[in-house]
Coordinates of C-alpha atoms in Angstrom, one line a residue:
M28 CA 12.8 1.1 24.0
S29 CA 13.7 5.0 24.4
K30 CA 12.0 7.7 22.6
K31 CA 15.1 8.4 20.7
S32 CA 15.8 4.8 19.5
S33 CA 11.9 4.5 18.7
Y34 CA 12.5 7.4 16.2
Q35 CA 15.6 5.7 15.0
Q36 CA 13.7 2.3 14.5
I37 CA 10.9 4.3 12.5
I38 CA 13.3 5.8 10.3
K39 CA 15.7 2.5 9.8
S40 CA 12.6 0.7 8.9
T41 CA 11.3 3.2 6.6
T42 CA 14.6 3.6 4.9
I43 CA 15.2 -0.2 4.4
F44 CA 11.7 -1.2 3.2
G45 CA 11.2 2.1 1.3
G46 CA 14.5 1.6 -0.7
S47 CA 13.6 -1.8 -1.5
Q48 CA 10.1 -0.5 -2.8
A49 CA 12.0 1.8 -4.7
L50 CA 14.1 -0.9 -6.1
I51 CA 11.3 -3.0 -7.0
I52 CA 9.5 -0.2 -8.7
L53 CA 12.6 0.6 -11.0
I54 CA 12.7 -3.1 -11.9
G55 CA 9.2 -3.1 -12.7
I56 CA 9.8 -0.1 -14.9
I57 CA 12.7 -1.7 -16.8
R58 CA 10.6 -5.1 -17.1
T59 CA 7.6 -3.2 -18.6
K60 CA 9.8 -1.2 -20.9
I61 CA 11.4 -4.4 -22.1
I62 CA 8.2 -6.4 -22.5
A63 CA 6.6 -3.5 -24.1
I64 CA 9.5 -3.8 -27.1
L65 CA 9.2 -7.3 -27.2
L66 CA 5.3 -7.8 -27.2
G67 CA 3.8 -4.7 -27.8
P68 CA 0.7 -3.0 -26.7
T69 CA -1.2 -6.2 -27.0
G70 CA 1.2 -8.0 -24.6
I71 CA 1.1 -5.3 -21.9
G72 CA -2.8 -5.2 -22.3
I73 CA -2.9 -9.1 -21.8
I74 CA -0.2 -9.0 -18.9
G75 CA -2.3 -6.2 -17.1
I76 CA -5.4 -8.2 -17.2
Y77 CA -3.6 -11.5 -16.0
Q78 CA -2.1 -9.6 -12.9
S79 CA -5.5 -8.1 -12.2
I80 CA -7.0 -11.4 -12.1
I81 CA -4.1 -12.7 -9.7
D82 CA -4.1 -9.7 -7.3
M83 CA -8.1 -10.0 -7.2
M84 CA -7.9 -13.6 -6.2
R85 CA -4.9 -13.2 -4.0
S86 CA -6.6 -10.5 -2.1
G87 CA -10.0 -12.1 -1.9
F88 CA -8.9 -15.5 -0.7
S89 CA -6.3 -14.3 1.7
L90 CA -9.3 -13.3 3.8
G91 CA -7.6 -10.3 5.2
L92 CA -5.4 -12.8 7.0
D93 CA -2.4 -10.6 5.9
T94 CA -3.4 -7.8 8.1
A95 CA -5.0 -9.6 10.8
G96 CA -2.0 -12.1 10.9
V97 CA 0.5 -9.5 11.4
K98 CA -1.3 -8.5 14.5
D99 CA -1.7 -11.8 16.0
I100 CA 1.9 -12.5 15.4
A101 CA 3.4 -9.1 16.8
E102 CA 0.9 -9.4 19.9
T103 CA 2.2 -13.1 20.8
E104 CA 5.8 -12.4 20.1
A105 CA 5.4 -9.3 22.5
K106 CA 4.6 -11.8 25.4
E107 CA 7.9 -13.9 24.8
D108 CA 6.5 -17.2 24.6
L109 CA 8.0 -19.2 21.9
T110 CA 5.7 -22.0 22.1
V111 CA 2.6 -20.0 22.0
L112 CA 4.2 -18.1 19.0
N113 CA 5.1 -21.0 17.1
R114 CA 1.6 -22.3 17.3
V115 CA 0.2 -19.2 16.2
I116 CA 2.6 -19.1 13.3
S117 CA 1.6 -22.9 12.5
S118 CA -2.0 -21.8 12.4
L119 CA -1.6 -19.1 10.0
N120 CA 0.6 -21.3 7.8
I121 CA -2.2 -23.9 7.5
W122 CA -5.0 -21.0 6.8
F123 CA -2.8 -19.6 4.1
K124 CA -2.2 -22.9 2.7
W125 CA -5.8 -23.8 2.4
S126 CA -6.6 -20.6 1.2
A127 CA -4.2 -20.8 -1.6
I128 CA -5.7 -24.4 -2.4
I129 CA -9.2 -22.8 -2.6
G130 CA -8.3 -19.9 -4.3
S131 CA -6.4 -21.9 -7.2
V132 CA -9.4 -24.4 -7.5
I133 CA -11.8 -21.3 -7.5
C134 CA -9.6 -19.9 -10.2
L135 CA -9.7 -23.1 -12.2
I136 CA -13.2 -23.5 -12.2
L137 CA -14.2 -19.9 -13.3
C138 CA -11.5 -19.7 -16.0
Y139 CA -14.1 -20.0 -18.7
P140 CA -16.5 -17.1 -17.4
I141 CA -13.5 -15.0 -16.4
S142 CA -12.2 -15.4 -20.2
L143 CA -15.7 -14.2 -21.4
W144 CA -15.9 -11.5 -19.0
A145 CA -12.3 -10.0 -19.3
F146 CA -11.6 -10.7 -23.0
D147 CA -15.3 -11.1 -24.3
S148 CA -14.0 -14.4 -25.8
N149 CA -13.2 -18.0 -24.7
K150 CA -9.7 -18.3 -26.4
Y151 CA -8.2 -17.5 -23.0
T152 CA -9.7 -20.0 -21.0
L153 CA -6.5 -22.3 -20.8
P154 CA -4.0 -19.5 -19.9
I155 CA -6.4 -18.2 -17.1
A156 CA -6.7 -22.0 -15.9
G157 CA -2.8 -21.7 -15.8
L158 CA -3.2 -18.4 -13.6
A159 CA -4.3 -20.8 -10.8
I160 CA -0.7 -21.9 -10.2
C161 CA 0.1 -18.3 -9.9
V162 CA -2.9 -17.7 -7.6
F163 CA -1.7 -20.4 -5.3
L164 CA 1.9 -19.1 -5.1
A165 CA 0.8 -15.7 -4.5
I166 CA -1.3 -16.5 -1.6
L167 CA 1.5 -18.6 -0.1
T168 CA 4.0 -15.8 -0.6
T169 CA 1.6 -13.6 1.1
G170 CA 1.3 -15.9 4.2
K171 CA 5.2 -16.1 4.6
S172 CA 5.7 -12.0 4.0
T173 CA 2.8 -11.8 6.7
I174 CA 4.8 -13.9 9.3
L175 CA 8.1 -12.0 8.6
Q176 CA 6.3 -8.6 9.0
G177 CA 4.7 -9.9 12.4
M178 CA 8.1 -10.9 13.8
H179 CA 9.6 -7.3 12.6
K180 CA 11.9 -8.8 10.2
I181 CA 11.8 -5.9 7.9
P182 CA 15.2 -6.4 6.4
E183 CA 14.4 -10.1 5.3
M184 CA 11.1 -8.6 4.0
A185 CA 12.8 -6.2 1.8
K186 CA 15.5 -8.5 0.7
S187 CA 13.2 -11.3 -0.4
A188 CA 11.2 -8.8 -2.4
V189 CA 14.3 -7.4 -4.2
W190 CA 15.8 -10.5 -5.1
G191 CA 12.6 -12.0 -6.1
S192 CA 11.9 -9.2 -8.4
L193 CA 15.4 -9.2 -9.7
I194 CA 15.8 -12.7 -10.4
G195 CA 12.4 -12.8 -12.0
L196 CA 13.2 -10.4 -14.2
I197 CA 16.6 -12.0 -15.7
I198 CA 14.8 -15.3 -15.9
T199 CA 11.4 -14.2 -17.4
I200 CA 12.8 -11.8 -20.1
P201 CA 14.3 -14.7 -22.1
I202 CA 11.1 -16.5 -22.0
Y203 CA 9.1 -13.4 -23.6
F204 CA 11.9 -13.1 -26.1
I205 CA 12.0 -16.9 -27.1
F206 CA 8.1 -17.6 -27.0
G207 CA 6.5 -14.1 -27.3
L208 CA 2.8 -14.0 -26.4
E209 CA 2.9 -17.8 -25.7
G210 CA 5.5 -17.1 -22.7
I211 CA 3.2 -15.0 -20.7
I212 CA 1.7 -17.7 -18.5
P213 CA 5.1 -19.8 -18.1
A214 CA 6.9 -16.4 -17.3
F215 CA 4.0 -15.7 -14.6
I216 CA 4.4 -19.1 -13.2
V217 CA 8.2 -18.8 -12.9
S218 CA 8.1 -15.2 -11.7
G219 CA 5.4 -16.4 -8.8
G220 CA 7.7 -19.6 -8.0
I221 CA 10.8 -17.6 -7.7
S222 CA 8.9 -14.7 -5.3
F223 CA 7.9 -17.7 -3.2
L224 CA 11.2 -19.4 -2.9
C225 CA 12.9 -16.0 -2.0
V226 CA 10.6 -15.4 0.8
E227 CA 10.6 -19.1 2.0
F228 CA 14.4 -19.1 2.1
Y229 CA 14.4 -15.9 4.6
Y230 CA 11.4 -17.5 6.4
R231 CA 13.4 -20.7 7.1
K232 CA 16.5 -18.8 8.3
Q233 CA 14.1 -17.8 11.6
S234 CA 14.3 -21.4 12.5
I235 CA 10.7 -21.4 13.6
E236 CA 9.6 -24.8 15.0
K237 CA 6.4 -26.4 13.3
A238 CA 3.6 -26.8 16.3
N239 CA 1.7 -30.0 16.3
I240 CA -1.7 -28.7 15.4
S241 CA -4.4 -30.2 13.5
N242 CA -6.3 -28.4 10.7
K243 CA -9.4 -28.6 12.8
E244 CA -7.6 -26.8 15.7
A245 CA -5.9 -24.2 13.5
F246 CA -9.5 -23.6 11.9
H247 CA -10.9 -22.6 15.3
E248 CA -7.9 -20.7 16.5
G249 CA -7.7 -18.5 13.6
L250 CA -11.4 -17.6 13.5
S251 CA -10.8 -14.4 15.7
S252 CA -8.2 -13.3 12.8
L253 CA -10.8 -14.1 10.1
K254 CA -13.4 -11.6 11.9
L255 CA -11.2 -8.7 11.5
G256 CA -9.8 -10.0 8.0
I257 CA -13.5 -10.1 6.5
Y258 CA -13.9 -6.7 7.6
I259 CA -10.6 -5.7 5.8
V260 CA -11.5 -7.6 2.8
S261 CA -15.0 -5.9 2.8
A262 CA -13.5 -2.7 3.0
A263 CA -11.2 -3.5 0.1
L264 CA -14.3 -4.5 -1.7
V265 CA -16.1 -1.1 -1.1
S266 CA -12.6 0.4 -2.4
T267 CA -12.7 -1.6 -5.7
V268 CA -16.4 -1.0 -6.2
S269 CA -16.1 2.8 -5.6
M270 CA -13.2 3.2 -7.9
F271 CA -15.1 1.4 -10.5
L272 CA -18.2 3.5 -10.1
I273 CA -16.1 6.6 -10.3
R274 CA -14.5 5.6 -13.6
A275 CA -17.4 4.5 -15.0
Y276 CA -19.0 7.9 -14.2
I277 CA -16.2 9.6 -15.8
T278 CA -16.3 7.6 -19.1
R279 CA -19.9 7.8 -19.7
T280 CA -20.1 11.8 -18.5
D281 CA -16.9 12.7 -20.7
D282 CA -14.8 9.9 -22.5
I283 CA -12.4 7.2 -22.3
E284 CA -9.6 10.1 -22.5
A285 CA -11.0 11.8 -19.2
A286 CA -11.0 8.3 -17.5
G287 CA -7.0 7.9 -18.6
L288 CA -6.4 11.2 -17.1
F289 CA -8.2 10.4 -14.0
Q290 CA -6.2 6.9 -13.7
S291 CA -2.6 9.0 -14.1
A292 CA -3.5 11.3 -11.4
W293 CA -4.9 8.6 -9.1
T294 CA -1.9 6.3 -9.7
I295 CA 0.6 9.2 -8.7
T296 CA -1.2 10.1 -5.4
N297 CA -2.3 6.3 -4.6
V298 CA 0.6 4.3 -5.5
Y299 CA 3.9 6.4 -5.6
L300 CA 3.0 8.7 -2.7
A301 CA 1.3 5.7 -0.7
L302 CA 4.9 3.7 -1.1
I303 CA 5.9 6.2 2.0
L304 CA 3.0 4.7 4.1
R305 CA 3.8 1.2 3.0
S306 CA 7.2 1.5 3.9
M307 CA 6.5 3.1 7.4
G308 CA 3.5 0.7 7.9
S309 CA 5.7 -2.5 7.4
D310 CA 7.2 -1.8 11.1
F311 CA 4.8 0.4 12.6
Y312 CA 1.6 -2.0 12.4
P313 CA 3.6 -4.9 14.2
R314 CA 5.0 -2.5 16.7
L315 CA 1.7 -0.9 17.7
S316 CA -0.1 -4.3 17.7
A317 CA 2.5 -5.3 20.4
I318 CA 1.5 -2.7 22.7
A319 CA -2.4 -2.6 21.9
S320 CA -3.2 -3.2 25.6
E321 CA -1.3 -0.2 26.8
K322 CA -2.6 3.1 25.9
D323 CA 0.4 5.4 26.9
K324 CA 2.8 3.5 25.0
M325 CA 0.2 3.6 21.9
K326 CA -0.2 7.5 22.1
A327 CA 3.5 7.9 22.2
L328 CA 4.3 5.7 19.2
I329 CA 1.6 6.9 17.2
N330 CA 2.8 10.6 17.9
E331 CA 6.2 9.5 17.0
Q332 CA 5.2 8.1 13.8
S333 CA 3.1 11.1 13.0
Y334 CA 6.4 13.4 13.6
I335 CA 8.4 11.2 11.0
V336 CA 5.2 11.2 8.4
L337 CA 5.3 14.8 8.6
I338 CA 9.0 15.2 8.1
I339 CA 9.0 12.9 5.1
A340 CA 5.6 13.7 3.4
S341 CA 5.3 17.5 3.6
P342 CA 8.1 18.4 1.5
I343 CA 7.2 15.8 -1.1
V344 CA 3.4 17.1 -1.0
I345 CA 4.8 20.4 -1.9
G346 CA 7.1 19.1 -4.1
M347 CA 4.5 17.2 -6.1
M348 CA 2.2 20.3 -6.6
L349 CA 5.1 22.4 -7.7
F350 CA 6.2 19.8 -10.1
S351 CA 2.9 18.1 -11.0
D352 CA 3.2 18.8 -14.9
F353 CA 6.7 17.3 -15.1
A354 CA 5.7 14.2 -13.0
L355 CA 2.9 13.6 -15.4
S356 CA 5.0 14.0 -18.4
V357 CA 7.9 12.0 -17.2
L358 CA 5.7 9.1 -15.7
Y359 CA 3.2 9.2 -18.7
S360 CA 3.7 11.7 -21.3
G361 CA 2.8 15.4 -22.4
K362 CA -0.4 14.3 -23.4
F363 CA -1.5 14.0 -19.8
S364 CA -1.1 17.5 -19.0
G365 CA -4.9 17.9 -18.5
A366 CA -4.6 16.1 -15.2
N367 CA -2.4 18.6 -13.7
T368 CA -4.7 20.5 -11.6
L369 CA -6.8 17.5 -10.7
L370 CA -3.3 16.0 -9.5
C371 CA -2.8 19.3 -7.5
W372 CA -6.2 18.8 -5.7
Q373 CA -5.2 15.0 -4.8
V374 CA -1.8 15.8 -3.7
A375 CA -3.6 18.5 -1.2
G376 CA -5.9 15.7 0.2
S377 CA -2.7 13.4 0.6
F378 CA -1.5 15.5 3.2
F379 CA -4.8 15.0 5.4
K380 CA -4.6 11.2 4.4
V381 CA -1.0 10.9 5.8
L382 CA -2.2 12.5 9.2
S383 CA -5.2 10.2 9.4
W384 CA -3.0 7.1 8.4
P385 CA -1.2 6.5 11.5
I386 CA -4.4 6.8 13.7
A387 CA -6.5 4.8 11.8
F388 CA -4.4 1.4 12.6
I389 CA -5.9 1.9 16.3
M390 CA -9.1 0.4 15.0
L391 CA -7.0 -2.6 13.5
V392 CA -5.0 -3.3 16.7
K393 CA -8.0 -2.8 18.8
N394 CA -9.8 -5.6 17.0
K395 CA -12.5 -3.0 15.9
G396 CA -13.1 -4.2 12.3
L397 CA -16.7 -3.2 12.0
V398 CA -15.7 0.5 13.0
F399 CA -12.6 0.1 10.6
F400 CA -15.3 -1.0 7.7
M401 CA -17.7 1.9 8.6
S402 CA -15.1 4.5 8.5
E403 CA -13.7 3.4 5.1
A404 CA -17.5 3.1 3.9
A405 CA -17.8 6.6 5.2
Y406 CA -14.9 8.0 3.3
Y407 CA -16.2 6.4 0.0
S408 CA -19.5 7.7 0.6
V409 CA -18.3 11.3 0.6
Y410 CA -16.0 11.0 -2.0
L411 CA -18.4 9.4 -4.6
L412 CA -21.2 11.9 -3.3
S413 CA -18.9 14.8 -3.6
A414 CA -17.7 13.9 -7.2
Y415 CA -21.2 13.5 -8.3
I416 CA -22.5 16.9 -7.1
L417 CA -19.3 18.9 -8.2
Y418 CA -18.6 17.2 -11.5
P419 CA -21.2 19.5 -13.6
L420 CA -19.5 22.4 -12.1
Y421 CA -16.0 21.6 -12.2
G422 CA -15.4 18.6 -14.7
L423 CA -12.6 16.3 -13.9
D424 CA -11.1 18.4 -11.2
A425 CA -14.1 17.6 -9.2
T426 CA -13.0 14.2 -8.4
G427 CA -9.7 15.8 -7.1
I428 CA -11.8 18.3 -5.0
A429 CA -13.7 15.4 -3.9
Y430 CA -10.8 13.6 -2.8
L431 CA -9.5 16.6 -0.7
A432 CA -12.9 16.9 0.9
S433 CA -13.2 13.4 1.9
Y434 CA -10.2 13.3 3.5
I435 CA -11.0 16.6 5.4
V436 CA -14.1 14.5 6.8
Y437 CA -11.9 11.2 7.4
L438 CA -9.5 12.9 9.5
P439 CA -11.7 14.3 12.3
L440 CA -13.5 11.0 12.1
V441 CA -10.6 8.6 12.8
Y442 CA -9.3 11.1 15.4
I443 CA -12.6 11.0 17.2
I444 CA -12.5 7.2 17.0
G445 CA -8.9 6.9 18.3
R446 CA -9.9 9.0 21.0
K447 CA -12.7 6.9 22.0
L448 CA -10.7 3.6 21.7
S449 CA -7.4 4.7 23.2
D450 CA -7.6 8.1 24.5
F451 CA -5.3 9.3 21.8
K452 CA -4.6 12.8 21.0
W453 CA -1.7 15.0 19.3
T454 CA 1.0 16.5 21.3
N455 CA 1.4 20.1 21.0
T456 CA 4.5 19.5 18.9
I457 CA 2.7 17.3 16.3
I458 CA -0.1 20.3 16.3
S459 CA 2.5 23.0 15.7
M460 CA 4.1 20.9 13.0
I461 CA 0.6 20.2 11.2
L462 CA -0.1 24.2 11.2
I463 CA 3.2 25.1 10.0
N464 CA 3.2 22.6 7.1
L465 CA -0.5 23.2 6.4
M466 CA 0.4 26.9 5.9
L467 CA 3.3 26.1 3.7
I468 CA 1.2 23.5 1.6
C469 CA -1.8 26.3 1.4
I470 CA 0.6 28.9 0.0
T471 CA 2.0 26.8 -2.5
F472 CA -1.5 25.5 -3.6
L473 CA -2.7 29.0 -4.1
I474 CA 0.2 30.0 -6.2
V475 CA 0.0 27.0 -8.3
M476 CA -3.5 27.2 -8.9
Y477 CA -4.1 30.9 -9.2
I478 CA -0.8 32.5 -10.0
P479 CA 1.1 30.0 -12.1
Q480 CA 3.0 32.8 -14.0
Y481 CA 4.8 33.3 -10.5
K482 CA 5.3 29.3 -9.6
Y483 CA 8.8 30.0 -9.1
L484 CA 7.7 31.7 -5.8
G485 CA 6.8 27.9 -4.6
G486 CA 10.6 27.3 -4.7
I487 CA 10.7 29.6 -1.6
T488 CA 7.9 27.6 0.2
L489 CA 9.7 24.2 -0.9
C490 CA 12.9 25.2 0.7
A491 CA 11.2 26.4 3.8
S492 CA 9.6 22.9 4.0
I493 CA 12.7 21.0 3.6
L494 CA 14.6 23.1 5.9
Y495 CA 12.0 23.0 8.5
A496 CA 11.7 19.0 8.0
F497 CA 15.5 18.9 8.4
F498 CA 15.4 21.1 11.6
K499 CA 12.9 18.6 12.9
L500 CA 14.6 15.7 12.0
K501 CA 18.1 16.4 13.7
K502 CA 16.2 16.7 17.0
V503 CA 15.4 13.2 17.0
F504 CA 17.9 11.4 14.7
N505 CA 21.7 11.6 14.2
L506 CA 22.5 11.3 10.6
K507 CA 25.8 9.6 11.5
D508 CA 23.9 6.8 12.4
L509 CA 23.0 5.9 8.8
G510 CA 26.6 4.3 8.3
S511 CA 26.2 2.1 11.2
W512 CA 22.9 0.4 9.7
F513 CA 24.7 -0.6 6.6
K514 CA 27.5 -2.0 8.6
K515 CA 25.2 -4.1 10.5
E516 CA 22.9 -5.2 7.5

């Protein structure tokens, strides 16, 4: 693949998958608004807890194979041996099938204690038992999506996700309307079934032949993936525990309202801004996995990905700083204005996060699960320690300062690891882009934080960032090519 076509592939996959994720978020907002009217705060609260249970079970019992599996499929597909590829896919299907069965059975067994833990009551035992079906469907859906991603079928992934969300919205809203709170579990099951059928439809269109492989053979062949997967799950557990600790500390030190302000800023930086990274990673990760043994190609691809990350993320970071109060009021309400400075600190940290993100994938594609886990643990250790030390001095803003500080530490850490594992280094072009964007971000940050009465001056840095991004984009991508994508798709 030529350098220009590589950039085009990155932009194309980001546009397609990012657009689909934006649509899914929009559908989710519409669904939440309608459900809020039909079921009220109680219904929204119950749905949130049920969804957390499903997500926790799906994440835990997928065993990290949703990440490790993408790597295995991409590496195998690069060898152009269809027989071996079909065997790897069949092996993964067996792993996900048994993971789904075990996950649903565990959910069924633990329905009573989960009800007591989540609701302080046993009245939700039967509904949570019903969630076992949702857990089963969610893990199977994850398995099929993993295979599509590993095969670089990004448009198919995007279509299945959008259709699943849209059809799910159309069918489940009448269920909520007719049955009210009693319709929550049926709606969850129907929605999970629709999502699975949509991804299964696009999976079957790939005409993948089922390999003749036993459960025992699949188990042994999947152990190498499982080793990486366990470290990924462990890293996710560290993240979950760390977030629990920081929220508990804020609640205990301040109050529930402060925890709510923290949550609003965290959601914007780690859900909405992270949408950019998820969109890029959908194609970047399997492409990098396919060339994991070729250092020069890896270095080129990571630098190309970093180039596009800087073009897209830098203007967004500056824009989020300038309009943080507006974003909080639109996404939440005016009552969340207290999170304004916290959000600015976290958005500043997000710049270092997007720089470290492409490099961190080196650890995964090189199968260095322990190194990946240790790097994540180091990040959260710095984050928690910084927040704890700074909180008495800066209050809630300390968590934002800690977020920035931890990524300032994390970036050189993963860069050094990347150098050790693959001789990676940024090109001069990337370094110059980092310095220019960092200068614009620092100027904007100083304006917003220390002379807010002159915030309009930040418009100059925002325009400069957009113009610079457009200038760099035109060097690697012809905007006229956008039309041809939609003709083909």
